[in-house]
């Protein structure tokens, strides 16, 4: 009887899964933008247009010189993992959506006539004619291969410098390198073996096929997970946003009350030079003490700094668990002068602040001068989640994930819940 | 004769099963729900969220899933032994976090209570999980 029940259940299950698949194919083949545009709030003078919707798990994106937008998907859409959004009739919206690449992933970037895209294990590149947006999909080369990917923090963001290198984050498949991941009371492994092949940023040649760990350089270590990664062309250095560890309140209620657990540790921005060690898993940045301190799993008591004193310091800190997924240094001239060379950061929004209200789900601007933050960060684009302020339950309608700059200096934001793409413009 | 005996056996087993499933214990349910809620809030809520709906691509929902409502032994095993991450698939979505094993942190009673709680919260309705059932699965997995 039980067997029959289980069988019946799985048949219904399979049928349901199949059902939703077919509808998806039907509804999306045309790629026409729906009328109900998703409103977001912006500072005065800025306006947004939704250029595409329903792309699915739209992660990072990049814009070619002709204005075509390329989006990397974390879930295949009609068998495609990379989408090209083209505006054929010039009305400012994508009306021709095509795709290729049968792998899921996050990273995408254009540099020197090539479009780079990552799966969770590899980095590929394709020849692109930026004047027309045409990609030669047959020219595919596997640049990097065999990177650690074990479910947790498996997405690979990419950034390219002006000296022929590509940087790839390899997230640690762990919260805090405990012997038993995410089990209360399990101690931290010391040294943490994960750091050999993950928990950092690796540097590879941008034009060499089939590189893996042996050919790459561990450029920075001690980074739990990075999704927002960008090369700053003003000072020629790499910057990243780290996702801090989870569960401080759940595992150490004697050190962190519920509110402190929601606010800690900081989500940190690092300016990276070769050899940087940002401290994970041994250290975390305490937002209340404004200091890098020892992680409790390694004997920390919210007072001891010990071996954390000489770790690479972050250049900016943000409230806990906001999940910075996109980082972009703005080099355009369309926006007012204060935005030039400053950082936009897309925060995906939290989950580990619960039972406190969730937070994030916005795009932040942080002014910069000479490669260093210059003033307080401010919320630039908001209204994505549509969760009432202070509510402790509810699903975010949209979650900002990727950022890109268009050739005319406009800013693009992707959402990976529905696959919505906004284009933000400024005019006096 | 053999056939009759067999049929009888089936009947006995079936009724035993039935009794165990339907035993109306409103008092027990209420107490178990109260205790289970406490365990849920301390141990599960961070990931599966106050509404049991989980987090997109990170932690699965506990609402009317085949694991929550299905075979109790399999459900107990998930909580005792945990999952690697990426093992569960719901509507084509997988979940990146691991499900941490609770065998060293929760007692048989606490696991029974929290499972009774999730099987009767978030719109779910299913039979209680008893301490004995958890104990039996734990012993078998040793």
XYZ file of C-alpha atoms in Angstrom:
570
model
C 0.000 0.000 0.000
C 2.736 2.384 1.003
C 4.659 1.546 -2.150
C 1.596 2.261 -4.263
C 1.114 5.564 -2.490
C 4.698 6.585 -3.052
C 4.443 5.566 -6.677
C 1.249 7.546 -7.113
C 2.835 10.508 -5.407
C 5.894 10.509 -7.630
C 3.772 10.192 -10.751
C 1.726 13.225 -9.712
C 4.947 14.995 -8.831
C 6.565 14.224 -12.157
C 3.421 15.254 -13.998
C 3.335 18.556 -12.149
C 6.993 19.241 -12.877
C 6.474 18.367 -16.511
C 3.394 20.543 -16.660
C 5.145 23.653 -15.476
C 7.966 23.008 -17.925
C 5.697 23.022 -20.910
C 3.983 26.239 -19.901
C 7.309 27.906 -19.469
C 8.296 27.076 -23.015
C 5.015 28.361 -24.373
C 4.946 31.627 -22.506
C 8.489 32.699 -23.170
C 9.260 31.918 -26.774
C 8.377 35.370 -28.021
C 10.252 37.338 -25.389
C 7.815 40.246 -25.606
C 7.987 42.582 -22.633
C 4.869 42.603 -20.500
C 2.966 45.781 -19.749
C 3.129 45.619 -15.974
C 6.469 47.260 -15.473
C 8.147 46.714 -12.166
C 8.491 50.025 -10.355
C 11.675 50.822 -8.480
C 12.497 54.007 -6.620
C 15.494 56.114 -7.660
C 17.047 59.462 -6.695
C 15.650 62.558 -8.380
C 16.507 62.880 -12.053
C 16.899 59.136 -12.583
C 14.382 57.038 -14.495
C 14.170 53.313 -15.094
C 12.791 51.273 -17.964
C 12.155 47.541 -17.805
C 13.810 46.210 -20.949
C 12.968 42.527 -20.396
C 11.013 40.318 -18.014
C 10.566 36.602 -17.320
C 14.099 35.601 -18.231
C 14.224 33.358 -15.172
C 17.310 33.230 -12.960
C 19.116 36.202 -14.495
C 22.439 36.526 -12.666
C 25.188 38.787 -14.004
C 24.951 40.759 -17.215
C 27.136 42.781 -19.558
C 26.453 45.247 -22.374
C 28.207 45.291 -25.763
C 29.228 48.517 -27.532
C 26.127 48.317 -29.764
C 23.826 48.175 -26.709
C 22.994 44.452 -26.833
C 22.669 43.032 -23.331
C 24.045 39.582 -22.486
C 22.647 37.778 -19.443
C 23.980 34.672 -17.689
C 21.308 32.354 -16.317
C 21.443 30.122 -13.255
C 18.681 27.936 -14.656
C 18.417 27.018 -18.326
C 15.696 28.739 -20.284
C 14.580 26.572 -23.179
C 17.936 24.845 -22.963
C 19.907 28.104 -23.086
C 22.225 29.422 -20.376
C 23.214 32.743 -22.000
C 20.707 35.188 -23.451
C 21.277 38.041 -25.891
C 18.752 40.873 -25.616
C 18.540 42.958 -28.747
C 16.431 46.059 -29.367
C 15.467 45.751 -32.992
C 12.888 48.524 -33.327
C 14.741 51.058 -31.192
C 12.024 51.557 -28.563
C 14.481 51.007 -25.726
C 13.265 47.484 -24.896
C 14.519 44.083 -25.896
C 12.323 42.678 -28.632
C 14.618 39.974 -29.950
C 15.833 37.458 -27.384
C 18.118 34.666 -28.484
C 20.386 32.351 -26.554
C 23.019 29.639 -26.515
C 25.244 27.735 -24.086
C 23.652 24.753 -22.338
C 25.213 25.361 -18.916
C 24.048 27.307 -15.905
C 26.229 29.888 -14.160
C 26.653 33.460 -12.956
C 29.651 35.278 -14.441
C 29.669 37.152 -17.748
C 31.930 39.903 -19.150
C 33.157 41.337 -22.456
C 36.815 42.208 -23.042
C 38.912 42.778 -26.161
C 36.562 41.149 -28.637
C 35.625 38.183 -26.446
C 32.580 37.406 -24.360
C 33.481 35.417 -21.234
C 30.904 33.348 -19.342
C 31.199 30.962 -16.408
C 29.516 27.765 -15.347
C 29.982 26.710 -11.723
C 33.153 24.766 -12.696
C 34.520 26.383 -15.865
C 35.034 29.657 -17.704
C 34.374 29.821 -21.451
C 34.883 32.522 -24.023
C 33.414 33.315 -27.444
C 34.364 35.775 -30.168
C 32.015 38.750 -30.238
C 31.673 41.597 -32.730
C 30.727 44.411 -30.405
C 29.585 46.637 -33.261
C 26.780 44.258 -34.160
C 26.493 42.220 -30.963
C 27.007 39.029 -33.003
C 28.599 36.171 -31.126
C 30.384 33.350 -32.903
C 29.130 30.528 -30.680
C 31.228 27.972 -32.569
C 34.397 29.781 -31.487
C 33.901 28.564 -27.903
C 37.098 27.983 -25.910
C 37.287 26.607 -22.396
C 39.659 28.982 -20.614
C 39.431 27.658 -17.060
C 38.275 24.214 -15.961
C 37.788 21.945 -12.956
C 37.082 24.504 -10.223
C 35.625 23.428 -6.881
C 31.825 23.389 -7.021
C 29.900 21.678 -4.214
C 26.453 23.239 -4.087
C 27.186 25.864 -1.488
C 28.706 29.118 -2.830
C 29.353 27.436 -6.159
C 28.754 30.415 -8.466
C 31.840 31.783 -10.231
C 31.979 35.535 -10.803
C 34.561 36.892 -13.215
C 36.425 40.159 -13.794
C 39.148 41.093 -16.278
C 42.022 43.551 -15.914
C 43.842 45.472 -18.662
C 46.903 43.210 -18.627
C 45.400 40.029 -20.023
C 44.258 38.396 -16.777
C 40.919 37.057 -15.653
C 39.935 36.792 -11.984
C 37.556 34.089 -10.784
C 36.114 33.753 -7.300
C 35.925 30.241 -5.913
C 33.509 30.283 -2.981
C 34.087 28.018 0.008
C 31.574 25.150 0.131
C 31.082 25.837 3.836
C 29.738 28.373 6.285
C 32.760 28.606 8.531
C 34.956 25.559 7.921
C 33.540 23.622 10.877
C 34.311 19.901 11.109
C 30.577 19.415 10.509
C 29.249 22.275 8.412
C 26.466 24.273 10.071
C 26.155 21.953 13.063
C 25.916 23.817 16.349
C 28.920 23.128 18.568
C 31.121 21.633 15.839
C 34.581 23.257 16.038
C 36.418 25.085 13.230
C 39.089 23.112 11.348
C 42.521 24.623 11.912
C 44.113 25.042 9.444
C 41.079 25.127 7.207
C 41.795 22.687 4.330
C 39.166 24.315 2.098
C 41.444 27.315 1.524
C 43.762 25.319 -0.762
C 41.246 25.222 -3.596
C 38.443 27.585 -2.606
C 37.612 30.509 -0.356
C 39.490 33.001 -2.505
C 40.045 34.669 -5.861
C 42.202 32.963 -8.478
C 43.970 34.678 -11.366
C 44.273 33.057 -14.799
C 45.395 34.164 -18.270
C 42.459 35.489 -20.237
C 43.578 33.849 -23.508
C 44.904 30.417 -22.535
C 42.809 27.275 -22.840
C 42.185 24.630 -20.161
C 43.827 26.259 -17.181
C 43.101 24.873 -13.753
C 44.647 25.227 -10.274
C 48.148 24.302 -11.491
C 48.169 27.111 -14.047
C 46.355 29.702 -11.910
C 47.514 31.896 -9.051
C 45.679 32.179 -5.767
C 45.440 35.955 -5.896
C 43.562 36.450 -2.610
C 42.485 34.057 0.127
C 40.336 34.075 3.249
C 37.173 35.034 1.373
C 34.183 32.883 2.282
C 32.123 33.696 -0.777
C 32.249 36.475 -3.313
C 29.640 37.226 -5.964
C 30.201 40.967 -6.556
C 33.633 41.337 -8.183
C 34.973 44.175 -10.357
C 38.203 45.573 -11.710
C 38.565 49.261 -10.910
C 40.169 50.902 -13.952
C 40.845 54.190 -12.170
C 43.386 52.678 -9.777
C 43.884 49.361 -11.613
C 42.994 47.094 -8.756
C 40.548 44.305 -8.000
C 37.653 44.870 -5.575
C 35.204 42.361 -4.184
C 32.270 42.043 -1.830
C 32.385 39.177 0.670
C 29.291 37.401 1.953
C 29.917 37.014 5.691
C 29.190 33.811 7.613
C 25.733 32.833 8.884
C 24.183 31.670 12.157
C 26.012 33.642 14.863
C 22.854 34.029 16.929
C 21.713 30.437 16.364
C 25.106 28.957 17.339
C 26.296 31.483 19.940
C 23.279 33.025 21.685
C 25.512 33.724 24.694
C 27.616 36.085 22.506
C 25.066 37.446 20.024
C 21.468 38.293 20.783
C 18.883 37.975 18.013
C 19.421 41.527 16.777
C 23.213 41.284 16.935
C 23.043 38.014 15.016
C 21.091 39.778 12.285
C 23.564 42.680 12.094
C 26.708 40.552 12.233
C 29.118 39.859 10.750
C 29.609 42.739 8.310
C 29.347 42.195 4.602
C 32.762 43.552 3.636
C 34.241 45.287 0.610
C 37.897 44.501 -0.030
C 40.452 46.198 -2.225
C 42.684 43.296 -3.167
C 46.348 43.131 -4.011
C 48.112 39.888 -4.787
C 48.580 37.809 -1.644
C 45.752 39.396 0.334
C 44.339 37.293 3.198
C 40.941 38.550 4.257
C 40.630 36.275 7.276
C 37.842 33.736 6.687
C 37.175 31.393 8.450
C 39.306 32.444 11.420
C 38.146 36.043 11.519
C 34.982 38.059 11.014
C 34.240 41.777 11.113
C 32.095 42.689 14.114
C 29.777 45.565 13.193
C 29.152 46.512 16.831
C 32.826 46.499 17.858
C 33.910 47.858 14.454
C 36.831 45.488 14.404
C 38.050 42.287 12.847
C 37.816 39.644 15.576
C 38.344 35.907 16.063
C 35.487 33.691 14.895
C 33.747 31.943 17.835
C 34.310 28.492 16.251
C 38.036 29.282 16.570
C 37.844 30.456 20.160
C 36.613 34.003 19.595
C 34.738 35.787 22.382
C 33.835 39.080 20.614
C 36.912 40.646 22.207
C 39.991 38.775 21.001
C 41.616 39.926 17.760
C 44.801 37.792 18.010
C 45.724 36.460 14.583
C 43.107 38.678 12.941
C 45.070 41.847 13.675
C 47.262 41.532 10.572
C 44.642 40.321 8.085
C 43.744 42.468 5.080
C 41.335 45.153 6.250
C 38.131 45.817 4.390
C 37.614 49.296 2.941
C 33.873 49.334 3.697
C 31.450 47.381 5.867
C 27.721 46.851 5.525
C 25.020 45.353 7.772
C 24.960 41.560 8.097
C 23.497 39.071 5.611
C 22.476 41.583 2.924
C 24.198 39.411 0.297
C 26.083 41.744 -2.063
C 25.804 40.012 -5.448
C 26.808 42.753 -7.870
C 29.661 45.300 -7.828
C 30.285 47.929 -10.494
C 32.622 50.893 -10.595
C 30.863 53.562 -12.626
C 33.058 55.082 -15.310
C 30.361 56.757 -17.424
C 29.631 60.436 -17.893
C 25.842 60.292 -18.104
C 25.256 60.385 -14.325
C 26.147 63.466 -12.205
C 29.830 63.958 -11.336
C 29.622 62.432 -7.843
C 28.938 59.016 -9.358
C 32.112 58.936 -11.436
C 34.445 56.146 -10.278
C 32.115 55.368 -7.370
C 30.764 51.906 -6.600
C 27.289 50.547 -7.206
C 26.501 47.449 -5.170
C 23.478 45.206 -5.775
C 22.335 43.561 -2.547
C 20.393 40.363 -3.179
C 18.712 40.559 0.247
C 18.982 38.493 3.411
C 17.615 35.262 4.827
C 19.743 34.762 7.938
C 18.340 37.859 9.681
C 15.211 35.884 10.521
C 13.314 36.093 12.871
C 14.296 39.777 12.601
C 12.869 41.421 9.448
C 14.841 40.635 6.290
C 16.824 43.449 4.665
C 18.758 44.345 1.560
C 17.019 43.892 -1.811
C 18.396 47.223 -3.029
C 21.174 48.820 -5.046
C 23.551 50.995 -3.057
C 25.888 53.748 -4.193
C 29.147 54.440 -2.420
C 31.168 57.521 -3.438
C 34.893 56.935 -4.054
C 38.008 59.037 -4.361
C 41.349 57.647 -5.525
C 40.134 54.108 -5.083
C 38.917 54.560 -1.512
C 35.397 55.137 -0.176
C 34.736 58.839 0.247
C 31.613 59.341 2.342
C 28.705 57.220 3.497
C 26.915 54.740 1.253
C 23.340 55.514 0.258
C 20.472 53.470 -1.150
C 20.278 54.224 -4.878
C 17.542 51.911 -6.174
C 14.928 50.358 -3.909
C 11.454 48.840 -3.956
C 12.501 45.501 -5.462
C 11.208 43.215 -2.719
C 7.750 44.776 -2.220
C 7.838 43.343 1.316
C 6.216 45.835 3.720
C 8.783 47.489 5.975
C 9.299 45.591 9.216
C 7.480 42.437 8.066
C 9.146 39.236 9.248
C 7.613 36.999 6.598
C 7.097 37.200 2.886
C 8.812 36.545 -0.399
C 10.797 39.206 -2.235
C 9.184 39.855 -5.582
C 12.455 40.885 -7.228
C 16.014 40.395 -6.005
C 18.786 42.581 -7.475
C 21.749 40.486 -8.568
C 23.841 41.809 -11.449
C 24.981 45.274 -12.533
C 26.340 46.516 -15.851
C 27.117 49.807 -17.522
C 25.901 50.567 -21.033
C 28.000 52.331 -23.694
C 25.971 55.516 -23.081
C 26.637 55.420 -19.334
C 23.275 54.001 -18.307
C 23.127 51.434 -15.520
C 21.571 47.980 -15.918
C 20.229 45.922 -13.012
C 19.162 42.269 -13.205
C 16.791 40.381 -10.914
C 17.178 36.621 -10.517
C 13.705 35.846 -9.184
C 11.683 36.618 -12.301
C 14.454 37.607 -14.653
C 13.651 41.298 -14.933
C 16.186 43.727 -16.412
C 16.027 47.456 -15.636
C 17.909 50.169 -17.471
C 18.488 53.312 -15.399
C 19.059 56.674 -17.080
C 19.714 60.170 -15.834
C 18.525 63.419 -17.309
C 18.369 66.855 -15.728
C -5.695 -22.143 4.455
C -2.339 -20.622 3.904
C -4.058 -17.951 1.890
C -6.501 -17.165 4.641
C -3.718 -16.971 7.161
C -1.840 -14.619 4.915
C -4.888 -12.441 4.431
C -5.415 -12.393 8.170
C -1.827 -11.369 8.693
C -2.191 -8.551 6.207
C -5.356 -7.426 7.957
C -3.684 -7.429 11.356
C -0.726 -5.460 10.123
C -2.935 -3.047 8.259
C -5.143 -2.409 11.259
C -2.157 -1.986 13.531
C -0.838 0.544 11.074
C -4.218 2.224 10.948
C -4.579 2.427 14.710
C -1.127 3.879 15.055
C -1.897 6.488 12.452
C -5.311 7.506 13.605
C -4.993 7.352 17.352
C -6.750 10.588 18.247
C -4.606 12.289 20.838
C -5.611 15.936 20.868
C -3.878 16.571 24.179
C -0.665 14.949 22.974
C -0.790 16.864 19.721
C -1.153 20.190 21.454
C 1.726 19.538 23.843
C 3.930 18.165 21.068
C 3.136 21.187 18.891
C 4.139 23.596 21.646
C 7.412 21.779 22.289
C 8.020 21.314 18.562
C 7.588 25.016 17.891
C 10.371 25.789 20.351
C 12.700 23.324 18.635
C 11.737 24.682 15.210
C 12.470 28.246 16.213
C 15.843 27.406 17.711
C 17.078 24.931 15.102
C 15.191 25.078 11.815
C 13.669 28.544 11.431
C 16.885 30.267 10.361
C 16.920 28.248 7.142
C 13.343 27.161 6.540
C 11.983 30.564 7.687
C 9.072 31.519 9.977
C 6.519 30.644 7.283
C 8.172 27.343 6.339
C 8.631 28.559 2.795
C 12.414 28.387 2.794
C 14.696 30.576 0.682
C 14.943 30.566 -3.101
C 17.728 28.229 -4.231
C 19.143 28.050 -0.692
C 16.745 26.160 1.581
C 13.650 24.222 0.440
C 10.095 24.901 1.599
C 8.494 22.550 4.137
C 5.017 23.175 2.789
C 3.268 20.068 1.467
C 6.475 18.467 0.217
C 6.633 14.710 -0.310
C 9.372 14.518 2.333
C 7.449 16.321 5.081
C 4.169 14.525 4.420
C 5.601 11.216 3.222
C 7.366 8.236 4.793
C 8.159 9.077 8.412
C 11.292 6.930 8.522
C 12.793 8.807 5.582
C 11.823 12.104 7.196
C 13.409 11.159 10.521
C 16.555 10.106 8.675
C 16.809 13.504 6.966
C 16.816 15.257 10.322
C 19.225 12.786 11.967
C 21.727 12.511 9.137
C 21.169 15.724 7.172
C 21.665 16.206 3.428
C 24.641 17.371 1.366
C 22.844 20.141 -0.499
C 21.614 19.629 -4.031
C 19.905 16.348 -3.093
C 16.338 17.644 -3.046
C 14.640 18.903 -6.176
C 11.336 20.789 -6.199
C 9.916 21.980 -9.530
C 13.348 21.790 -11.129
C 14.948 23.867 -8.371
C 17.801 22.629 -6.228
C 19.037 24.075 -2.972
C 22.624 25.119 -2.312
C 22.848 24.882 1.467
C 23.446 21.615 3.260
C 20.845 20.371 5.713
C 22.880 19.939 8.913
C 22.586 16.548 10.679
C 20.942 16.857 14.075
C 21.812 13.470 15.575
C 24.310 15.001 17.986
C 22.269 18.082 18.874
C 18.624 16.962 19.235
C 17.112 14.206 21.403
C 14.605 11.622 20.125
C 11.848 13.574 21.846
C 12.913 16.877 20.284
C 13.072 15.357 16.798
C 9.650 13.733 17.261
C 8.224 17.053 18.433
C 9.700 19.174 15.692
C 8.553 16.740 13.010
C 5.065 16.615 14.487
C 5.209 20.407 14.424
C 6.228 20.783 10.767
C 3.768 18.070 9.692
C 0.977 20.137 11.252
C 2.044 23.690 10.450
C 2.334 25.850 7.317
C -0.867 24.295 5.956
C 0.388 20.707 6.455
C -1.739 18.024 8.063
C -0.293 14.607 8.907
C 0.059 12.129 11.754
C 2.236 12.682 14.804
C 5.782 11.388 15.013
C 6.487 9.538 18.256
C 9.688 9.369 20.243
C 9.709 5.606 19.699
C 9.705 6.019 15.940
C 12.727 8.327 16.124
C 14.486 5.975 18.510
C 13.955 3.019 16.155
C 15.343 4.887 13.138
C 18.299 6.178 15.128
C 19.126 2.638 16.298
C 18.887 1.264 12.781
C 21.177 3.939 11.369
C 23.864 3.315 13.971
